[in-house]
Tab-separated table of C-alpha atoms in Angstrom:
chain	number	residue	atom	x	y	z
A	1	UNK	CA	12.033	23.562	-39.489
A	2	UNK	CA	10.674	21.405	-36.708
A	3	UNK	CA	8.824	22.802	-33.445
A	4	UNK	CA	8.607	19.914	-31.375
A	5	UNK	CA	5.938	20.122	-28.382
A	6	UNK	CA	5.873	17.683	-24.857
A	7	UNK	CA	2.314	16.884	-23.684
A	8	UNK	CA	3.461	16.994	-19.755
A	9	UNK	CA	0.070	17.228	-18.226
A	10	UNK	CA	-2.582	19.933	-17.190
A	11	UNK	CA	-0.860	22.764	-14.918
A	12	UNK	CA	-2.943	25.015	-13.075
A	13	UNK	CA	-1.348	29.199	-12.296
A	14	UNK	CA	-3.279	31.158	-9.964
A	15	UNK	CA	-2.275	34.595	-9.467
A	16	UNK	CA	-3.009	36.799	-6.546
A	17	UNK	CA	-4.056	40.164	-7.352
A	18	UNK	CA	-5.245	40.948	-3.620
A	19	UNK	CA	-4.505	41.911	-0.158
A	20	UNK	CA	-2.248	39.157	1.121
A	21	UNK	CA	-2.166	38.007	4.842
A	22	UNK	CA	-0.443	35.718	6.979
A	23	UNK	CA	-2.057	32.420	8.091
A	24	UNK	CA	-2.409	31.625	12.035
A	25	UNK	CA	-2.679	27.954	13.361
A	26	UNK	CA	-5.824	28.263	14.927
A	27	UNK	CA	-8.960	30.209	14.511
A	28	UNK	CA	-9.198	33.021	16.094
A	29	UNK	CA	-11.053	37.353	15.835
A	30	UNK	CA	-9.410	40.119	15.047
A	31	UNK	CA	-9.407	43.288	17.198
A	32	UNK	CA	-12.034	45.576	15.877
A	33	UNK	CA	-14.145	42.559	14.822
A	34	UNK	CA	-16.962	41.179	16.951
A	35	UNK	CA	-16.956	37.275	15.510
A	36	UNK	CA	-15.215	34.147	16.332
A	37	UNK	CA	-14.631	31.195	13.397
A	38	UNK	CA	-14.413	27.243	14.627
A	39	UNK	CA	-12.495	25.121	12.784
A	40	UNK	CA	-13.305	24.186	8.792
A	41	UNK	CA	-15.253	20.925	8.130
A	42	UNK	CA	-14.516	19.715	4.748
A	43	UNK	CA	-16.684	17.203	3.418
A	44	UNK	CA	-15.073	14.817	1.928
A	45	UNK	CA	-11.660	15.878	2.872
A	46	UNK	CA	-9.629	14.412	-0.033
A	47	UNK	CA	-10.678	14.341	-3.650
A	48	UNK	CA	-9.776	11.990	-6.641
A	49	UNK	CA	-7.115	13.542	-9.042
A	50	UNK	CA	-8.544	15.117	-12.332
A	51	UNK	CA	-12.225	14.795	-11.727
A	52	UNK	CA	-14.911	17.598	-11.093
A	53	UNK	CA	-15.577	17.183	-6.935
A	54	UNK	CA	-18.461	18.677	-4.897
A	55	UNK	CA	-17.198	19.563	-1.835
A	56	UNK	CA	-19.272	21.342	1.177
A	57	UNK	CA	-17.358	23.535	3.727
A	58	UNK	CA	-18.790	24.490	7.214
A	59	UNK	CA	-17.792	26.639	9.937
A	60	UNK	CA	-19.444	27.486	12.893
A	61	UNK	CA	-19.844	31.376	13.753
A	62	UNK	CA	-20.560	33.564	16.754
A	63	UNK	CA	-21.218	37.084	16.802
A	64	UNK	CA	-23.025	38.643	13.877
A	65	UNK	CA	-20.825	38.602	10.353
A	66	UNK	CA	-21.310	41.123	7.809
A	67	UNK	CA	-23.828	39.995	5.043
A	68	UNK	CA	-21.933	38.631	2.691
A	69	UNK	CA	-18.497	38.736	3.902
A	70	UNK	CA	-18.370	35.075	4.949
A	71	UNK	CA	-15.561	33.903	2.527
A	72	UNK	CA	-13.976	30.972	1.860
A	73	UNK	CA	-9.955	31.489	0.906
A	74	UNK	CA	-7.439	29.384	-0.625
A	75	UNK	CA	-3.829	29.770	0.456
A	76	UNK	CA	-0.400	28.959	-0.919
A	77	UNK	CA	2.386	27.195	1.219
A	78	UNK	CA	3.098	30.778	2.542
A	79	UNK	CA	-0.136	31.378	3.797
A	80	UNK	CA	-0.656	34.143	1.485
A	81	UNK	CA	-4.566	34.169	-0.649
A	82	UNK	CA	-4.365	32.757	-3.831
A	83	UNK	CA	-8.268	33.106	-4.750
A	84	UNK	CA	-11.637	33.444	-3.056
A	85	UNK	CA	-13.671	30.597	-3.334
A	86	UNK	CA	-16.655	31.466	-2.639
A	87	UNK	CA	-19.507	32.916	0.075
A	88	UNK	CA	-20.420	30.833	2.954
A	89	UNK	CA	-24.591	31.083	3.609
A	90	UNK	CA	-26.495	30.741	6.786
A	91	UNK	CA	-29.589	31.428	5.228
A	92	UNK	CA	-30.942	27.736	4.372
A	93	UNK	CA	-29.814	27.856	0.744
A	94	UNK	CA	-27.084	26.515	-1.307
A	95	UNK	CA	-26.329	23.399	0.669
A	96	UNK	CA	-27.453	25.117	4.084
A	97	UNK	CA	-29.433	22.529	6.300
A	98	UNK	CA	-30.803	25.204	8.712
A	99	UNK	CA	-30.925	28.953	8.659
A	100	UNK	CA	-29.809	31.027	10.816
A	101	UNK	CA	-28.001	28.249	13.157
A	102	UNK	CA	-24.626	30.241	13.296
A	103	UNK	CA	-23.749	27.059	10.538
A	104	UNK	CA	-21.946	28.625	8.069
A	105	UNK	CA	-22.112	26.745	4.596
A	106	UNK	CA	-20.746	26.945	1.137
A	107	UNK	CA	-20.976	23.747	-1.790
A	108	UNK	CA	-17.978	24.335	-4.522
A	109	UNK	CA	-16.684	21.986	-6.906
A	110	UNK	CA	-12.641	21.465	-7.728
A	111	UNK	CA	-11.041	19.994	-10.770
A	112	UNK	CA	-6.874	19.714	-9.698
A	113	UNK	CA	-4.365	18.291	-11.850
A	114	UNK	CA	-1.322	17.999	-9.372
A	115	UNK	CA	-1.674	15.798	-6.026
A	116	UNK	CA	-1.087	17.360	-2.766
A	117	UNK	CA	-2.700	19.253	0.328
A	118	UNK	CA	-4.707	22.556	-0.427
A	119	UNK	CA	-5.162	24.772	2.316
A	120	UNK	CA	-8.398	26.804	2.883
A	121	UNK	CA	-9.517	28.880	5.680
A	122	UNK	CA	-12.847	31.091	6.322
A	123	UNK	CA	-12.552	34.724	6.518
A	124	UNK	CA	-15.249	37.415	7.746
A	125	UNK	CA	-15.870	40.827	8.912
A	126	UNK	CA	-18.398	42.105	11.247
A	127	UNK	CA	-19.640	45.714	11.527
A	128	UNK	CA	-17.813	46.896	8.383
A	129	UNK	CA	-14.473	46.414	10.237
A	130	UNK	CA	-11.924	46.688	7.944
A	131	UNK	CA	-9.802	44.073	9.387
A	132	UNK	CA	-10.921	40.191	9.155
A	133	UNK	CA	-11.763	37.433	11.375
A	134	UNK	CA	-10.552	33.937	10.366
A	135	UNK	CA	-10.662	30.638	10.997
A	136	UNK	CA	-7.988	27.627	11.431
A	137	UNK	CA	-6.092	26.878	8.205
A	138	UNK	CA	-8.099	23.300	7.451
A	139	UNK	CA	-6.650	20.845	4.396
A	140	UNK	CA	-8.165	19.077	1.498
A	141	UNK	CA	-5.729	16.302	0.328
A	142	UNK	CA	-5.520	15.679	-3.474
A	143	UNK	CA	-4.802	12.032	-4.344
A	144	UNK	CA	-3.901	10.143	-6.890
A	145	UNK	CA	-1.369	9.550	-10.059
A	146	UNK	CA	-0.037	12.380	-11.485
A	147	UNK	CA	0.057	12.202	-15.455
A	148	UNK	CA	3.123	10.672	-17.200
A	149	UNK	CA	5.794	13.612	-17.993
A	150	UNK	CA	7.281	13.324	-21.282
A	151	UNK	CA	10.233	14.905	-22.992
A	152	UNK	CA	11.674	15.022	-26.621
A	153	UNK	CA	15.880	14.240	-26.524
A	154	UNK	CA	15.974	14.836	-30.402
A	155	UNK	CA	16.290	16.109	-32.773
A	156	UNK	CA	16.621	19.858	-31.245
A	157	UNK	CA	13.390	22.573	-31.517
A	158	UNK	CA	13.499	24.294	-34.549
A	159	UNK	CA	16.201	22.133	-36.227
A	160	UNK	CA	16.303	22.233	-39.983
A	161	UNK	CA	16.528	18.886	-41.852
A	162	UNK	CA	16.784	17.453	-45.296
A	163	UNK	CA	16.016	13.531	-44.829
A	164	UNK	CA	12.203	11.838	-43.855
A	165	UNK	CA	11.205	10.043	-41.981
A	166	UNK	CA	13.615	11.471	-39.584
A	167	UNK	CA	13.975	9.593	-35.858
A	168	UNK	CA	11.899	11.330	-33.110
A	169	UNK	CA	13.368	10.272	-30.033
A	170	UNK	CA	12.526	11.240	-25.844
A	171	UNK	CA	11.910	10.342	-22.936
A	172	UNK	CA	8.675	9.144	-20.247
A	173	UNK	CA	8.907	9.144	-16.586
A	174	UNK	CA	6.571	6.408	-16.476
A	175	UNK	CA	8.396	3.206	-18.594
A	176	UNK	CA	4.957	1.163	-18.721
A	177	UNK	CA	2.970	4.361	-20.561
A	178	UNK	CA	2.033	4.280	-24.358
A	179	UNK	CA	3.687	7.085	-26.859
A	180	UNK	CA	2.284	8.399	-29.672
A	181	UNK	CA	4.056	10.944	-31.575
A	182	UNK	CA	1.524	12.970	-34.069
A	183	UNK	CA	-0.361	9.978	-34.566
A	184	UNK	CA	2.315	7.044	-34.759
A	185	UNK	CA	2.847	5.027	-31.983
A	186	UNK	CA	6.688	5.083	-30.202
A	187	UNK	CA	7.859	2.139	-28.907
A	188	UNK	CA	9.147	2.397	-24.809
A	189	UNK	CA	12.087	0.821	-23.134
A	190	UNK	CA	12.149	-0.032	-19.974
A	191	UNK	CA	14.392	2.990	-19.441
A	192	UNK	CA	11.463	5.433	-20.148
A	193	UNK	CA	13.124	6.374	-23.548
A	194	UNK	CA	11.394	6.270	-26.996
A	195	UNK	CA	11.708	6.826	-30.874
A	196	UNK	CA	9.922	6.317	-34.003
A	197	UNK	CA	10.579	7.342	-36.918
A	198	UNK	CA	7.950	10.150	-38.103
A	199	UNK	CA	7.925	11.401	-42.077
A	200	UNK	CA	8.277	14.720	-42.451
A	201	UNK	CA	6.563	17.401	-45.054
A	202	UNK	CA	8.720	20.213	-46.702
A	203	UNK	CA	8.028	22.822	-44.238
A	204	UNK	CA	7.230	23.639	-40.967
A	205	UNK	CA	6.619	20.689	-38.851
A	206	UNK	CA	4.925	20.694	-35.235
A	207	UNK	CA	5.487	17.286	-33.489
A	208	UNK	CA	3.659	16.330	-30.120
A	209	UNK	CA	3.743	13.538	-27.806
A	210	UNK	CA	1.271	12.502	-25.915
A	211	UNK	CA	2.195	9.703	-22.903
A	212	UNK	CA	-1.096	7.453	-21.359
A	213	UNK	CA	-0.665	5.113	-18.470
């Protein structure tokens, strides 16, 4: 029995597990709350692909924010909260150049695998108000090239054969990658497809192919 396995590249699920709200375009208080947000500086704005990146966020702020409740969000394409980042500080610390300037600051590093826009925004409260004051939706830009994806054509998962070496054959999206399959290199046409042939013990056997361009 064969369980063949596709290395496809490093995929990142965040789950929401919290309130949700709806993004605005601009930045903007809440009745009930007694601050206003200016736009999110990201600095940089885009990031290399697959590499650990500092990245300092500021925001300006007016009125008086709770302690504490300066938060920077990340949002899906919906506008909904995926996580919370982390807390923004005024207080000369943690990447803050002056305290108390109504400068709002917060250093945090990211590590994406997939290439693309992520959208942020800062949220606060002021005066224990239950509802939040945020600012406009600002965008730090992945770049990059994504991973090769890689795919096995045959023989089928969980197949049951008599004969090795048996042929391992698939398919790369990128034509100019290497393959390996468990250790053995797979030669790659300039289709994208592949196939070695890979020996086999009596058993259980786990194949995986790794793609590198």
């Amino acid at each position: 029995k064969i369980n063949l396995a596709a290395a496809t590249g490093l995929r990142t699920v965040v789950v929401a597990t919290g309130v949700q709200q709806a993004a605005f375009p601009g930045g903007f208080s809440v009745a009930g709350t007694a601050v206003t947000i200016s736009s999110l500086n990201l600095a940089p704005a885009s990031i290399p692909l697959s590499a650990a990146t500092s990245v300092t966020a500021t925001a300006a702020i007016t009125g008086s924010p709770d302690p504490g409740s300066v938060l920077l969000q990340r949002l899906d394409s919906f506008g909904r909260v995926l996580a919370v980042l982390g807390t923004f500080h005024d207080d000369g610390l943690n990447g803050d150049v002056n305290a108390n300037d109504g400068i709002f600051t917060l250093q945090t590093t990211f590590s994406e695998f997939a290439v693309g826009p992520i959208s942020l925004r800062v949220s606060a409260t002021s005066a224990g108000a239950v509802n939040h004051a945020f600012s406009s939706i600002g965008t730090l830009t992945v770049t990059g090239t994504p991973p090769p994806t890689i795919s096995f054509s045959s023989p089928a998962s969980l197949s049951y054969l008599s004969l090795s070496p048996t042929t391992v054959s698939g398919t790369v999206s990128d034509p100019t990658a290497s393959v390996v399959i468990t250790s053995i290199a797979a030669p790659v046409a300039p289709n994208g497809s592949f196939s070695a042939q890979i020996p086999l013990a009596e058993g259980p056997n786990i194949l995986t192919a790794t793609a590198t361009s």
